Short mmCIF file of C-alpha atoms in Angstrom, two decimals:
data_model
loop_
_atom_site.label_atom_id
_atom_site.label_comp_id
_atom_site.label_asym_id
_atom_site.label_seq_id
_atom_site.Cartn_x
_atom_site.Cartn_y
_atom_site.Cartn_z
CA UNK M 267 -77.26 129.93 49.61
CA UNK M 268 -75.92 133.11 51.77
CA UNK M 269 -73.00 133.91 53.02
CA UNK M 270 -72.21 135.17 56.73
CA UNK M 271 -74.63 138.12 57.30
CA UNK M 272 -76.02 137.92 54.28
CA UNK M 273 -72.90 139.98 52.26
CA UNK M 274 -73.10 137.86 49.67
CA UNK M 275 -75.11 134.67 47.92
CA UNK M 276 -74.52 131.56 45.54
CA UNK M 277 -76.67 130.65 43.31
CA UNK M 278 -76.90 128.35 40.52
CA UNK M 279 -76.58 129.30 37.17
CA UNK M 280 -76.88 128.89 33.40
CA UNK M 281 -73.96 129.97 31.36
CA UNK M 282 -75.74 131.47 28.48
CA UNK M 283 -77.43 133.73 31.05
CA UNK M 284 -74.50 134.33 32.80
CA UNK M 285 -72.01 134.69 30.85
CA UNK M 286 -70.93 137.87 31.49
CA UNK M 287 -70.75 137.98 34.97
CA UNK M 288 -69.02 134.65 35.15
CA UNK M 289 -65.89 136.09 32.52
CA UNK M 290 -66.48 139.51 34.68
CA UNK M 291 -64.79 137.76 37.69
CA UNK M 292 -62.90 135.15 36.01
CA UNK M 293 -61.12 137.90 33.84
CA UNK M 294 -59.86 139.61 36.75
CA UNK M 295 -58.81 136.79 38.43
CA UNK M 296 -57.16 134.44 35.47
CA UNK M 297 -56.63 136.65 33.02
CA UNK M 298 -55.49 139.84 34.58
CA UNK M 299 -54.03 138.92 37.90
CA UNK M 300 -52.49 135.09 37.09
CA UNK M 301 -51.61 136.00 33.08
CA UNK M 302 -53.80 132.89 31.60
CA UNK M 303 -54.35 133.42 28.01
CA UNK M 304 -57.62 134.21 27.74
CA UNK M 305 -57.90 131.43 24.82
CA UNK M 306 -57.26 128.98 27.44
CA UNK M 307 -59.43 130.51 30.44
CA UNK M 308 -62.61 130.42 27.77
CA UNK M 309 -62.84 126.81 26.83
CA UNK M 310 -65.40 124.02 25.72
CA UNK M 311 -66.67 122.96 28.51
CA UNK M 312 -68.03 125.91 29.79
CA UNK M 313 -71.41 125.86 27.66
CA UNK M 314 -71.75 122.26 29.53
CA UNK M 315 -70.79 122.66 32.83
CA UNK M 316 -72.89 123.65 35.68
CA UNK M 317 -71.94 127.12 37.27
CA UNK M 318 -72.29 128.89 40.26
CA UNK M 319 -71.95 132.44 40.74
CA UNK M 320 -71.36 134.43 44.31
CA UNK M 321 -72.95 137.88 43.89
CA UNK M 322 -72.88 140.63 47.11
CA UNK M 323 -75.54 142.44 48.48
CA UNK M 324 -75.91 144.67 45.33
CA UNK M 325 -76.15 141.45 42.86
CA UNK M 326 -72.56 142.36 41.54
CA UNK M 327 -70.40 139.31 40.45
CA UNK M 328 -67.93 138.62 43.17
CA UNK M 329 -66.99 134.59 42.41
CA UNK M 330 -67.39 131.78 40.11
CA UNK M 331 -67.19 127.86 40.00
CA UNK M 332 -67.73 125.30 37.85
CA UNK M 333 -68.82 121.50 37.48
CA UNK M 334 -67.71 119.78 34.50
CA UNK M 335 -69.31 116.57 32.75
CA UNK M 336 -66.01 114.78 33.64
CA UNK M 337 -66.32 115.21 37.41
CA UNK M 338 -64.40 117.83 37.91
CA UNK M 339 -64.56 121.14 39.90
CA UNK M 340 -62.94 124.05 38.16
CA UNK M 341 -62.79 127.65 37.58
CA UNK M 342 -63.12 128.86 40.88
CA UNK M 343 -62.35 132.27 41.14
CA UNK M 344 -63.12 135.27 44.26
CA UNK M 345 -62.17 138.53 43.08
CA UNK M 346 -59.05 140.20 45.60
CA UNK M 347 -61.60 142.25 47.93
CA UNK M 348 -63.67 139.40 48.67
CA UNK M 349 -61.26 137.01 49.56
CA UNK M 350 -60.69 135.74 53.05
CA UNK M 351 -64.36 135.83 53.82
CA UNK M 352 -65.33 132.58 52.99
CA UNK M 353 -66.90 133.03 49.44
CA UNK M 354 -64.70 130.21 48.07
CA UNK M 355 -66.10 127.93 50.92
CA UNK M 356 -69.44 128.65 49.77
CA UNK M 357 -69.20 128.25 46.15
CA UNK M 358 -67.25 124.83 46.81
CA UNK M 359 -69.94 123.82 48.89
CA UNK M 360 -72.43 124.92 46.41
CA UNK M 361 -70.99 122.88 43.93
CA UNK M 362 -70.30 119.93 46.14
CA UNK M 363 -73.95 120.02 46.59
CA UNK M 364 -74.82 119.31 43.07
CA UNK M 365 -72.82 116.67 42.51
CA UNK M 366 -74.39 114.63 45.65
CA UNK M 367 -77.65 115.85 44.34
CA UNK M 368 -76.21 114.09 40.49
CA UNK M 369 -75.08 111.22 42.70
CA UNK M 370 -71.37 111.21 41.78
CA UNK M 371 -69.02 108.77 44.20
CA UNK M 372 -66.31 110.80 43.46
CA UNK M 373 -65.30 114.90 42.65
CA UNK M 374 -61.79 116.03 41.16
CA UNK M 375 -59.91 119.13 41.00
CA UNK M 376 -56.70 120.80 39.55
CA UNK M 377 -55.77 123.63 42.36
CA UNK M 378 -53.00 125.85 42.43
CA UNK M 379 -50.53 124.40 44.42
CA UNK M 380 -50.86 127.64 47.32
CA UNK M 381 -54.63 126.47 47.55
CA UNK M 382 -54.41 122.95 48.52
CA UNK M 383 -54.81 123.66 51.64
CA UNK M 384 -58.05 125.16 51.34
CA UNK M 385 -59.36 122.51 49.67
CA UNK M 386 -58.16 120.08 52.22
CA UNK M 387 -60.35 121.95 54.82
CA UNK M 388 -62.95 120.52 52.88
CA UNK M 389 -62.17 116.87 52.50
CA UNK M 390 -59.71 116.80 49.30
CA UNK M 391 -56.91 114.49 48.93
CA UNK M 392 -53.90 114.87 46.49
CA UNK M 393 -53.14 112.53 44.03
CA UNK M 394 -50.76 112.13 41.03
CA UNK M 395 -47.66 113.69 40.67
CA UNK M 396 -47.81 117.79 40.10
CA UNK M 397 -48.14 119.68 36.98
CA UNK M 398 -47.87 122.56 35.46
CA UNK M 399 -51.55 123.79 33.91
CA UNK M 400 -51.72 127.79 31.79
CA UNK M 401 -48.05 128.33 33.49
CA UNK M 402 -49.27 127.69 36.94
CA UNK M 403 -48.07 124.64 39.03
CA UNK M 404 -50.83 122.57 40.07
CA UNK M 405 -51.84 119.13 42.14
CA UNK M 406 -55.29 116.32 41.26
CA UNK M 407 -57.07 116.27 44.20
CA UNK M 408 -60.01 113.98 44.76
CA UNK M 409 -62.71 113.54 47.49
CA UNK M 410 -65.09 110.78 47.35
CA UNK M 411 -68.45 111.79 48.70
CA UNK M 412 -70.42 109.90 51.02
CA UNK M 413 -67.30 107.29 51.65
CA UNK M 414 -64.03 107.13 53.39
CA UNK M 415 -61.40 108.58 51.71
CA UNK M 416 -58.28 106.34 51.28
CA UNK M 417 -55.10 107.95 52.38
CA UNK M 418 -52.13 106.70 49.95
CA UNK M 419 -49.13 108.87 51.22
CA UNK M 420 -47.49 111.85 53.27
CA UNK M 421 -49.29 114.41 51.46
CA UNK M 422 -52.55 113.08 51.43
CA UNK M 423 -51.72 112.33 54.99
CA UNK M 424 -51.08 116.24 56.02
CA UNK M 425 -54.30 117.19 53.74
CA UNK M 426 -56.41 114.48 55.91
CA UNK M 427 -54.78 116.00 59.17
CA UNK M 428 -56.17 119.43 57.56
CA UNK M 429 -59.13 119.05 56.82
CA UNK M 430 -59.93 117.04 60.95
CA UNK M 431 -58.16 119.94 62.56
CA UNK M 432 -60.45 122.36 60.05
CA UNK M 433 -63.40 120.96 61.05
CA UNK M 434 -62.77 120.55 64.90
CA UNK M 435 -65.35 122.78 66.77
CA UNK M 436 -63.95 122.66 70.47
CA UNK M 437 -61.71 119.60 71.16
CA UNK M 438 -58.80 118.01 68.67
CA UNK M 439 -57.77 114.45 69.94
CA UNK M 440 -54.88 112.84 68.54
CA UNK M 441 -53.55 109.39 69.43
CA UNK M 442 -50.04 108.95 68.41
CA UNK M 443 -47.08 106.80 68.95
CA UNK M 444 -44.86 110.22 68.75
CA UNK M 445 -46.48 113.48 67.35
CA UNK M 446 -46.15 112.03 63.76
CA UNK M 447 -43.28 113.98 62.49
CA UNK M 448 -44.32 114.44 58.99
CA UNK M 449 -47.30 115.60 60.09
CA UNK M 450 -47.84 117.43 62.48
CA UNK M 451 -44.65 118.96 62.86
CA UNK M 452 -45.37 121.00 59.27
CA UNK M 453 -45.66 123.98 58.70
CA UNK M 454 -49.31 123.90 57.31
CA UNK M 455 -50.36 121.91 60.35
CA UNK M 456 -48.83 124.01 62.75
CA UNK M 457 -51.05 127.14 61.34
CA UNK M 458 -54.01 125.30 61.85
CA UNK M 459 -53.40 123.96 65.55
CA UNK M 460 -52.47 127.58 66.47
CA UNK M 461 -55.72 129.26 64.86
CA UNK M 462 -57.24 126.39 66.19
CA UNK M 463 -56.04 126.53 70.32
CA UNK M 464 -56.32 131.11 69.81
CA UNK M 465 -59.74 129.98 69.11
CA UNK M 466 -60.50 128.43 72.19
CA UNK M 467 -59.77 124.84 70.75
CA UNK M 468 -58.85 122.25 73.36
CA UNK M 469 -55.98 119.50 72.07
CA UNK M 470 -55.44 116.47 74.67
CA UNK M 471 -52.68 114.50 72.65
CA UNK M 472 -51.83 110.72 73.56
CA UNK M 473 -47.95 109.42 72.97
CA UNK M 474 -46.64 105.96 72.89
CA UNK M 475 -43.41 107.53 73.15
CA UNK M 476 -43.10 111.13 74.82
CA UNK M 477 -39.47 111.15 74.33
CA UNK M 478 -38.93 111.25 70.88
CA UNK M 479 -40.66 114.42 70.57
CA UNK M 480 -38.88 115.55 72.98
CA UNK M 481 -35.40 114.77 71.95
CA UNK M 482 -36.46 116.27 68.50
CA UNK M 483 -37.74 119.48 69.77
CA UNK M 484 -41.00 118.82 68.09
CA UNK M 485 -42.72 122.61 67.43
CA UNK M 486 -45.72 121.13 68.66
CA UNK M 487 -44.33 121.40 72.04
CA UNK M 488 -43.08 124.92 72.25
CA UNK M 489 -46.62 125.42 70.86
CA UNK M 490 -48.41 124.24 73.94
CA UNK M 491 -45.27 125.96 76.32
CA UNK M 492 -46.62 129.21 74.86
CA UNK M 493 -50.96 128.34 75.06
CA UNK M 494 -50.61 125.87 78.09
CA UNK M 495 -54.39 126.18 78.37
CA UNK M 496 -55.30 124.90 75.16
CA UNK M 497 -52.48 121.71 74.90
CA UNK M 498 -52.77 118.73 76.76
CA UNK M 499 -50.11 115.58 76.71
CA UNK M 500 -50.88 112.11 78.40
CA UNK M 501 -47.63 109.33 78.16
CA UNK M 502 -49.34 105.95 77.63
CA UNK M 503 -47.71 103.30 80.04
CA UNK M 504 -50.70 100.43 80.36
CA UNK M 505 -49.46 97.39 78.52
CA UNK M 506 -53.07 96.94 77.30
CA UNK M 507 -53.17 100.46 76.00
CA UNK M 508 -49.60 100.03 74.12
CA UNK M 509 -50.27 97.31 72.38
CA UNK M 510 -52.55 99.21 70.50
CA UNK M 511 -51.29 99.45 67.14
CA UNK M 512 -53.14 102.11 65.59
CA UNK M 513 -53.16 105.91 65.42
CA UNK M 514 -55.44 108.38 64.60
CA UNK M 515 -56.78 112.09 64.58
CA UNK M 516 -60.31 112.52 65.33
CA UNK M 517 -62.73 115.95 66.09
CA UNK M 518 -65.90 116.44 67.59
CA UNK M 519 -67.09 117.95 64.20
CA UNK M 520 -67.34 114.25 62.30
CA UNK M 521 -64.12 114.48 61.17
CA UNK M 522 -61.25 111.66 61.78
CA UNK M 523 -58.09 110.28 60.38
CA UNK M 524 -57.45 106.51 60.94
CA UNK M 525 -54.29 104.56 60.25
CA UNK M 526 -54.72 101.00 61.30
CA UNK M 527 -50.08 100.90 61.61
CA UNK M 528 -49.63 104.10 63.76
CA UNK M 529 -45.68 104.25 62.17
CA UNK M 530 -47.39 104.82 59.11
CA UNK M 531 -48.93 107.77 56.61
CA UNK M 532 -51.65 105.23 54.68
CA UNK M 533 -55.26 105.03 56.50
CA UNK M 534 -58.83 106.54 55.89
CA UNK M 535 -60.44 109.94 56.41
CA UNK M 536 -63.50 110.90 56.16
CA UNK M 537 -64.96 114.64 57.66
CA UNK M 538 -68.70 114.17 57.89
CA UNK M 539 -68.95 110.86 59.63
CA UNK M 540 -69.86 111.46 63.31
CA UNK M 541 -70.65 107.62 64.27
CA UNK M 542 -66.89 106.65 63.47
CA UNK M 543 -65.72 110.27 65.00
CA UNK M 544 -67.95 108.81 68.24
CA UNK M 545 -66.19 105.44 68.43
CA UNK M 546 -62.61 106.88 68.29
CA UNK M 547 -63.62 109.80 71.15
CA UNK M 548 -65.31 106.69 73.39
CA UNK M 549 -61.67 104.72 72.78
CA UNK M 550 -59.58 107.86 73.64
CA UNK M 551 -61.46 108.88 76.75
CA UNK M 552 -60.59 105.46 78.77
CA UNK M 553 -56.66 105.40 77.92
CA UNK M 554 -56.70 109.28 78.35
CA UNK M 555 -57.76 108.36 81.87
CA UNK M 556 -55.05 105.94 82.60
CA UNK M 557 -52.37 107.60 81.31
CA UNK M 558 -49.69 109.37 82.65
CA UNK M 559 -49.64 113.65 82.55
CA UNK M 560 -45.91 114.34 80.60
CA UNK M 561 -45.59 117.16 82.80
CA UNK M 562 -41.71 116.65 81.15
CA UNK M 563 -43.37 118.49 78.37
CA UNK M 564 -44.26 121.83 80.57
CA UNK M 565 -41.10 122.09 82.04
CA UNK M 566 -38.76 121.79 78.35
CA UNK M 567 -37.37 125.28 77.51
CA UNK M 568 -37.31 125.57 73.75
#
């Protein structure tokens, strides 16, 4: 596997082969940078785990992961000057591979509580309560592969809305009964609808009840006051349309979150499943068409 214009690779690897370029990068990045002991960073599993290693153009060691006989992704480490350029999505995806190819149902990890929402990009949910793991706080996440993904509370919730708004390539819909504060009125989600609409991502938004926001000067709207081009708010008025109970994000990537009680966090995601992703775009375009523009929304100084 390569990396964007070829900078770097993953490939798979043995340990006893590798061992030294797989402790060259995790030393720097455990040991030296995060103070692990390196007792604990060099453990037992390591001899039977599968590994991948990123190396650049010159076949130097630039980042490491791991697959564990207990299901578990670990060890994944970019050292400083590669980071931000996507070698951690590669060597997840790397691994991810494998474990289809093994024919797992399920992968877990232990990340670093400032990385969750990386992994959420990619389809993992938290569970369990949060620990603390070599000194470092940390959260379980879980993705089931091939499957929906159940959706179990608020912060599974915000990953799920994460990882759809991630994977959206040109248009975001949302169905909602009132922007979902909880949701997307975080911090985390915020980020990723503004990367998302400077992109050139398109967000058309559907409310059950534009006022609420509105009275709670949800960030979402100053958001769109600021890129009017890119937001997009329809006020749903058609007593067929508002007796729909449910609410949902979905993408034109494959990627959707569905909870069947719209007032509510628990549902199903899933990020690679275009055929739902299709039904949820062919309900939204219909109601989109009968509701009513909140041009309220444009005109709200906040």
């Amino acid at each position: 596997m390569s990396g964007p214009d070829a900078l770097f690779r993953v490939e798979a690897v043995g340990f006893e082969q590798a061992t030294a370029d797989l402790h060259a990068v995790r030393d720097v990045v455990f040991v030296q940078e995060q103070g692990v002991p390196v007792e604990i960073e060099r453990d037992a599993l390591d001899p039977l785990s599968r590994h991948v290693l990123a190396r650049d153009a010159q076949g130097r060691p630039i980042g490491t992961g791991r697959l564990t006989p207990d299901r578990r992704i670990g060890r994944m480490a970019v050292l400083p000057e590669w980071r931000n350029r996507r070698v951690g999505e590669a060597l997840l995806k790397a691994l991810l591979e494998q474990a289809r190819e093994l024919r797992w149902n399920e992968v877990t990890l232990h990340a670093q509580v400032p990385a969750m929402a990386f992994y959420a990009r990619q389809g993992f949910l938290p569970f369990g309560e949060r620990f603390v793991e070599a000194g470092l706080d940390h959260q379980s996440m879980r993705l089931v592969l091939g499957a929906v993904n159940p959706v179990l509370r608020r912060d599974a919730g915000l990953a799920a809305v994460l990882g759809v708004i991630e994977g959206a390539r040109r248009q975001l819909l949302v169905y909602s009964r009132d922007l979902d504060p909880g949701l997307l009125d975080t911090p985390e989600a915020m980020a990723a609808l503004r990367r998302f609409a400077v992109g050139g991502g398109e967000v058309r938004a559907l409310l059950h009840d534009p006022e609420a926001p509105r009275r709670a000067l949800a960030p979402l709207i100053g958001l769109s006051q600021r890129l009017p081009s890119a937001f997009a708010f329809r006020a749903i008025e058609e007593p067929v349309d508002r007796d729909y109970p449910s609410a949902y994000v979905a993408n034109d990537g494959g990627g959707w979150y569905f909870r069947a009680l719209g007032h509510r966090f628990e549902g199903e995601t899933r990020l690679d499943d275009e055929a739902r992703a299709r039904q949820l775009r062919a309900h939204f375009a219909p109601v989109w068409e009968r509701a009513r523009p909140c041009t309220e929304y444009r005109a709200l100084g906040i």
